[in-house]
């Protein structure tokens, strides 16, 4: 073994031979002890394994192992590495849990967990220090092949592949911060090109056709679709509106709530997607008048349904007063467009 003198807050590397049953030298186990923590308990040592090539003499192998140990010891002292055995899969779970504890949205955490279903089987077994750009490139190539999209049976879009990459990059960025790897290897991967689609705008005559068709539909959908057209807000933001956030004196609404759905949680309320999404939107007099009419209509429905209607303050609700499922808007708009020969409304 090498010496064990205290240097710079950690011990020097200790080298231990590993031999097979026949006595042949196969590797060296290297440990760099960390001393004791603030609570007085012995800290888990940093470890590494140095494999011996069958072609080396034992003298040569020892010399190479000592050189490797010296480098590893230096990296530990400088905070470049800690536990060389840490694998991507378990560490990814740790980072996701860390983000959840730090306040990441439930939808974000759920999305991360969904992404790991494709990531972990491919690179989860690879140690962080061994992960290379070509490992990630192979993963992204696989995701672009048929069969990866469980819903359609086809391949994933470039946008979806980039979502996987962003999670991997976030995990490796945390690893770099914690000294598990010297840098974020994801920054050297080759990413698929995302083609930016031209933004879809409705022309005045198309908006007029949509509004005309709404006159033939149940009244509850008229103000909802009107709000989507006028505000440009997300569907969850419109469903999250409550009457307390409608200011009839100033002709404005306050978008500060969001309705989301996740299979593990059901329909639930959350804040808007980003900090800047919390905003006030001024509406035209026509829209405010429509909301006044709608409020009268909704109050009539509440009286008609009696105790069955559980008022929660939302503008747009299910029949019993509870928040609507966001997908119900998408589904209704698709059928609405087909019924009236209108362009796709998103």
Coordinates of C-alpha atoms in Angstrom, one line a residue:
X1 CA 0.0 0.0 0.0
X2 CA 1.0 3.6 -0.4
X3 CA 1.3 5.9 2.6
X4 CA -1.6 7.3 4.6
X5 CA -0.4 10.7 5.7
X6 CA -3.0 13.4 6.1
X7 CA -2.8 16.0 3.3
X8 CA -5.1 19.0 2.7
X9 CA -8.0 17.5 4.6
X10 CA -8.0 14.0 3.1
X11 CA -5.7 11.0 3.3
X12 CA -3.5 9.9 0.5
X13 CA -4.7 7.1 -1.7
X14 CA -4.4 3.5 -0.5
X15 CA -3.9 0.8 -3.1
X16 CA -5.1 -2.8 -2.6
X17 CA -4.3 -5.7 -4.9
X18 CA -7.1 -7.9 -6.3
X19 CA -6.3 -11.4 -7.5
X20 CA -8.4 -14.2 -8.9
X21 CA -8.6 -17.7 -7.5
X22 CA -5.4 -18.7 -9.3
X23 CA -3.5 -15.9 -7.7
X24 CA -3.3 -13.8 -10.9
X25 CA -3.3 -10.0 -10.4
X26 CA -6.5 -8.7 -12.1
X27 CA -7.0 -5.2 -10.6
X28 CA -6.2 -2.7 -7.9
X29 CA -8.8 -1.2 -5.5
X30 CA -8.0 2.4 -4.7
X31 CA -9.4 4.3 -1.7
X32 CA -9.0 7.9 -0.6
X33 CA -10.2 8.3 2.9
X34 CA -12.2 11.4 3.8
X35 CA -11.7 11.5 7.5
X36 CA -14.7 12.3 9.8
X37 CA -17.7 14.5 9.3
X38 CA -19.0 17.3 11.7
X39 CA -20.9 14.6 13.6
X40 CA -17.6 12.7 14.3
X41 CA -18.6 9.7 12.1
X42 CA -16.2 8.2 9.6
X43 CA -17.1 9.5 6.1
X44 CA -17.4 7.0 3.3
X45 CA -14.1 6.9 1.3
X46 CA -13.8 7.8 -2.3
X47 CA -13.1 4.7 -4.3
X48 CA -11.9 3.7 -7.8
X49 CA -10.9 0.5 -9.6
X50 CA -7.8 0.2 -11.8
X51 CA -8.0 -2.9 -14.1
X52 CA -4.8 -4.7 -15.0
X53 CA -4.2 -5.8 -18.6
X54 CA -3.2 -9.5 -19.0
X55 CA -0.2 -8.4 -21.0
X56 CA 1.4 -6.3 -18.2
X57 CA 4.0 -7.6 -15.8
X58 CA 3.1 -7.1 -12.2
X59 CA 5.9 -4.6 -11.8
X60 CA 4.5 -2.5 -14.7
X61 CA 0.9 -2.9 -13.5
X62 CA 1.9 -1.6 -10.0
X63 CA 3.7 1.4 -11.5
X64 CA 0.7 2.2 -13.7
X65 CA -1.7 1.8 -10.7
X66 CA 0.3 4.1 -8.5
X67 CA 0.2 6.8 -11.3
X68 CA -3.5 6.3 -11.6
X69 CA -4.0 6.5 -7.8
X70 CA -1.9 9.7 -7.6
X71 CA -4.2 11.3 -10.3
X72 CA -7.3 10.1 -8.5
X73 CA -6.1 11.4 -5.2
X74 CA -5.4 14.8 -6.8
X75 CA -8.9 14.9 -8.3
X76 CA -10.5 14.0 -5.0
X77 CA -8.5 16.8 -3.2
X78 CA -9.5 19.3 -5.9
X79 CA -13.2 18.3 -5.8
X80 CA -13.2 16.9 -9.4
X81 CA -14.4 13.5 -8.5
X82 CA -15.9 11.7 -5.5
X83 CA -17.4 8.2 -6.0
X84 CA -16.4 6.7 -9.3
X85 CA -18.8 3.8 -9.0
X86 CA -21.9 6.0 -9.2
X87 CA -24.2 4.9 -12.1
X88 CA -26.4 7.2 -14.1
X89 CA -29.7 5.5 -13.3
X90 CA -29.6 5.8 -9.5
X91 CA -28.0 9.2 -9.7
X92 CA -30.8 10.4 -12.1
X93 CA -33.4 9.3 -9.5
X94 CA -31.5 11.3 -6.8
X95 CA -31.4 14.5 -9.0
X96 CA -35.2 14.2 -9.7
X97 CA -35.9 13.8 -6.0
X98 CA -33.7 16.7 -5.3
X99 CA -35.5 18.9 -7.7
X100 CA -38.8 17.8 -6.2
X101 CA -37.6 18.7 -2.7
X102 CA -36.5 22.1 -4.1
X103 CA -40.0 23.0 -5.3
X104 CA -40.2 21.8 -8.9
X105 CA -43.8 21.5 -10.2
X106 CA -45.5 18.2 -10.0
X107 CA -46.0 18.2 -13.8
X108 CA -42.3 18.7 -14.3
X109 CA -41.4 15.9 -11.9
X110 CA -43.9 13.5 -13.5
X111 CA -42.5 14.4 -17.0
X112 CA -39.0 13.6 -15.8
X113 CA -40.1 10.2 -14.5
X114 CA -41.8 9.5 -17.8
X115 CA -38.6 10.3 -19.7
X116 CA -36.5 8.0 -17.5
X117 CA -38.5 5.0 -18.9
X118 CA -36.6 5.4 -22.1
X119 CA -33.3 6.7 -20.7
X120 CA -32.5 4.3 -17.9
X121 CA -32.7 1.0 -19.8
X122 CA -30.1 2.4 -22.2
X123 CA -27.6 4.3 -20.1
X124 CA -28.7 3.8 -16.5
X125 CA -26.1 1.0 -15.9
X126 CA -23.2 3.2 -17.1
X127 CA -21.0 4.9 -14.4
X128 CA -21.1 8.6 -14.6
X129 CA -17.4 8.9 -15.1
X130 CA -17.6 6.4 -18.0
X131 CA -20.5 8.1 -19.8
X132 CA -19.4 9.5 -23.2
X133 CA -21.0 11.6 -26.0
X134 CA -21.3 8.6 -28.2
X135 CA -23.4 6.8 -25.6
X136 CA -25.9 9.8 -25.7
X137 CA -25.7 9.9 -29.5
X138 CA -26.7 6.3 -29.7
X139 CA -29.6 6.9 -27.4
X140 CA -30.9 9.8 -29.4
X141 CA -30.6 7.7 -32.6
X142 CA -32.6 4.9 -31.0
X143 CA -35.3 7.3 -29.9
X144 CA -35.6 8.5 -33.5
X145 CA -36.6 5.0 -34.7
X146 CA -40.0 3.5 -35.1
X147 CA -41.6 1.9 -32.0
X148 CA -40.5 4.5 -29.5
X149 CA -43.7 6.5 -29.5
X150 CA -46.1 4.3 -27.4
X151 CA -49.2 6.1 -28.6
X152 CA -48.5 6.0 -32.4
X153 CA -46.0 3.2 -32.7
X154 CA -43.7 5.6 -34.7
X155 CA -40.6 7.5 -33.7
X156 CA -40.2 10.4 -31.4
X157 CA -40.0 13.9 -32.7
X158 CA -36.9 15.9 -32.5
X159 CA -38.6 18.1 -29.9
X160 CA -39.3 15.0 -27.7
X161 CA -35.7 13.8 -28.1
X162 CA -34.5 17.2 -26.9
X163 CA -36.6 16.8 -23.8
X164 CA -34.8 13.6 -23.0
X165 CA -31.5 15.4 -23.6
X166 CA -32.4 18.3 -21.3
X167 CA -33.0 15.9 -18.4
X168 CA -29.8 14.0 -19.0
X169 CA -27.9 17.3 -19.2
X170 CA -29.5 18.5 -16.0
X171 CA -28.5 15.3 -14.2
X172 CA -24.9 15.6 -15.5
X173 CA -24.8 19.3 -14.6
X174 CA -25.6 18.4 -11.0
X175 CA -23.0 15.7 -11.1
X176 CA -20.4 18.2 -12.2
X177 CA -21.5 20.6 -9.4
X178 CA -21.0 17.8 -6.9
X179 CA -17.6 16.8 -8.3
X180 CA -18.7 13.4 -9.6
X181 CA -17.5 14.3 -13.1
X182 CA -15.1 16.9 -14.4
X183 CA -17.6 18.4 -16.9
X184 CA -21.1 17.9 -18.4
X185 CA -20.5 15.4 -21.2
X186 CA -24.0 16.1 -22.5
X187 CA -22.7 19.4 -23.9
X188 CA -20.6 17.4 -26.4
X189 CA -23.5 15.3 -27.7
X190 CA -24.9 15.8 -31.2
X191 CA -28.5 16.8 -31.1
X192 CA -31.3 16.4 -33.7
X193 CA -32.3 19.5 -35.6
X194 CA -35.6 20.9 -34.6
X195 CA -37.6 22.5 -37.5
X196 CA -39.4 25.5 -36.2
X197 CA -43.0 25.5 -37.4
X198 CA -44.6 28.7 -38.5
X199 CA -47.0 30.1 -35.9
X200 CA -50.6 29.4 -36.9
X201 CA -52.7 32.6 -36.9
X202 CA -56.4 32.7 -37.7
X203 CA -57.5 35.2 -40.3
X204 CA -60.4 37.6 -39.5
X205 CA -62.8 35.6 -41.8
X206 CA -61.8 32.4 -39.9
X207 CA -62.5 34.0 -36.5
X208 CA -65.8 35.2 -37.8
X209 CA -66.7 31.7 -39.0
X210 CA -65.8 30.2 -35.6
X211 CA -67.9 32.8 -33.8
X212 CA -70.9 32.2 -36.1
X213 CA -70.6 28.4 -35.5
X214 CA -70.6 28.9 -31.8
X215 CA -74.1 30.4 -32.0
X216 CA -75.3 26.9 -32.9
X217 CA -73.6 25.2 -29.9
X218 CA -74.5 25.0 -26.2
X219 CA -74.0 28.4 -24.6
X220 CA -71.4 27.3 -22.0
X221 CA -68.9 26.8 -24.9
X222 CA -69.3 30.3 -26.3
X223 CA -67.5 32.3 -23.6
X224 CA -64.9 29.6 -23.2
X225 CA -63.9 29.6 -26.9
X226 CA -64.2 33.4 -27.0
X227 CA -61.7 33.7 -24.2
X228 CA -59.3 31.4 -25.9
X229 CA -59.5 33.5 -29.1
X230 CA -59.2 36.9 -27.4
X231 CA -56.6 36.2 -24.7
X232 CA -54.3 33.6 -26.4
X233 CA -54.0 32.0 -23.0
X234 CA -53.3 28.3 -22.5
X235 CA -56.3 26.0 -22.0
X236 CA -55.3 25.2 -18.4
X237 CA -55.1 29.0 -17.6
X238 CA -58.6 29.6 -19.0
X239 CA -59.9 26.6 -17.0
X240 CA -58.1 28.0 -13.9
X241 CA -60.0 31.3 -14.0
X242 CA -62.2 32.1 -11.0
X243 CA -64.8 34.8 -10.7
X244 CA -62.7 36.5 -8.1
X245 CA -60.1 37.2 -10.7
X246 CA -62.5 38.9 -13.1
X247 CA -62.5 42.6 -12.7
X248 CA -65.6 44.0 -14.3
X249 CA -64.7 47.6 -13.3
X250 CA -61.3 47.6 -15.1
X251 CA -62.3 45.2 -17.9
X252 CA -59.5 42.7 -17.1
X253 CA -58.8 39.3 -15.8
X254 CA -55.9 38.1 -13.6
X255 CA -54.4 34.8 -14.9
X256 CA -52.8 33.3 -11.8
X257 CA -54.1 29.8 -11.7
X258 CA -53.7 26.7 -13.9
X259 CA -55.7 23.5 -14.2
X260 CA -53.6 20.4 -15.0
X261 CA -54.1 16.6 -15.1
X262 CA -51.8 13.8 -14.3
X263 CA -52.7 10.1 -14.0
X264 CA -51.2 9.8 -10.6
X265 CA -53.0 12.9 -9.2
X266 CA -56.1 13.5 -11.3
X267 CA -57.3 17.1 -12.0
X268 CA -55.5 19.6 -9.9
X269 CA -54.7 23.3 -9.5
X270 CA -51.3 24.8 -9.8
X271 CA -49.6 28.1 -10.6
X272 CA -49.1 29.1 -14.2
X273 CA -46.2 27.5 -16.1
X274 CA -43.7 30.3 -15.6
X275 CA -43.4 33.4 -13.3
X276 CA -44.1 35.7 -16.3
X277 CA -47.3 33.7 -17.0
X278 CA -48.9 35.3 -13.9
X279 CA -50.4 38.3 -15.6
X280 CA -53.3 40.7 -16.1
X281 CA -55.1 40.7 -19.4
X282 CA -57.3 43.6 -20.5
X283 CA -60.4 42.4 -22.4
X284 CA -62.7 44.3 -24.8
X285 CA -66.1 45.5 -23.7
X286 CA -67.8 42.8 -25.8
X287 CA -66.0 40.0 -23.9
X288 CA -66.8 41.5 -20.6
X289 CA -70.5 41.7 -21.5
X290 CA -70.4 38.0 -22.6
X291 CA -68.9 37.1 -19.2
X292 CA -71.7 39.0 -17.5
X293 CA -74.3 37.0 -19.5
X294 CA -72.4 33.8 -18.7
X295 CA -72.4 34.4 -15.0
X296 CA -76.1 34.8 -15.0
X297 CA -76.5 31.6 -17.0
X298 CA -74.1 29.7 -14.6
X299 CA -76.1 31.0 -11.5
X300 CA -79.2 29.6 -13.1
X301 CA -77.5 26.2 -13.6
X302 CA -76.5 26.3 -9.9
X303 CA -80.0 26.8 -8.8
X304 CA -81.3 24.2 -11.2
X305 CA -78.9 21.5 -10.0
X306 CA -79.1 22.4 -6.3
X307 CA -76.9 20.4 -3.9
X308 CA -75.4 18.4 -6.9
X309 CA -73.6 21.6 -7.9
X310 CA -70.6 22.1 -5.6
X311 CA -69.5 25.7 -6.3
X312 CA -65.8 26.3 -6.3
X313 CA -65.6 29.6 -7.9
X314 CA -64.4 28.5 -11.4
X315 CA -65.8 30.1 -14.6
X316 CA -65.7 27.0 -16.6
X317 CA -66.6 23.7 -14.9
X318 CA -67.9 20.2 -15.2
X319 CA -71.7 19.8 -14.6
X320 CA -71.2 19.5 -10.9
X321 CA -69.0 22.6 -10.5
X322 CA -65.6 20.9 -10.3
X323 CA -62.7 21.9 -12.6
X324 CA -62.8 20.6 -16.2
X325 CA -60.2 18.2 -17.6
X326 CA -57.9 20.2 -19.9
X327 CA -58.2 17.5 -22.6
X328 CA -62.0 18.0 -22.6
X329 CA -61.4 21.4 -24.4
X330 CA -59.1 19.8 -27.0
X331 CA -61.6 17.0 -27.6
X332 CA -64.6 19.3 -27.9
X333 CA -62.8 21.8 -30.2
X334 CA -61.8 18.9 -32.5
X335 CA -65.3 17.7 -32.8
X336 CA -66.6 21.3 -33.1
X337 CA -64.2 22.0 -36.0
X338 CA -65.3 18.9 -37.9
X339 CA -69.0 19.6 -37.4
X340 CA -68.7 23.0 -39.0
X341 CA -65.9 22.5 -41.5
X342 CA -63.6 24.8 -39.6
X343 CA -59.8 24.8 -39.5
X344 CA -58.1 23.0 -36.6
X345 CA -58.4 25.1 -33.5
X346 CA -55.4 24.7 -31.1

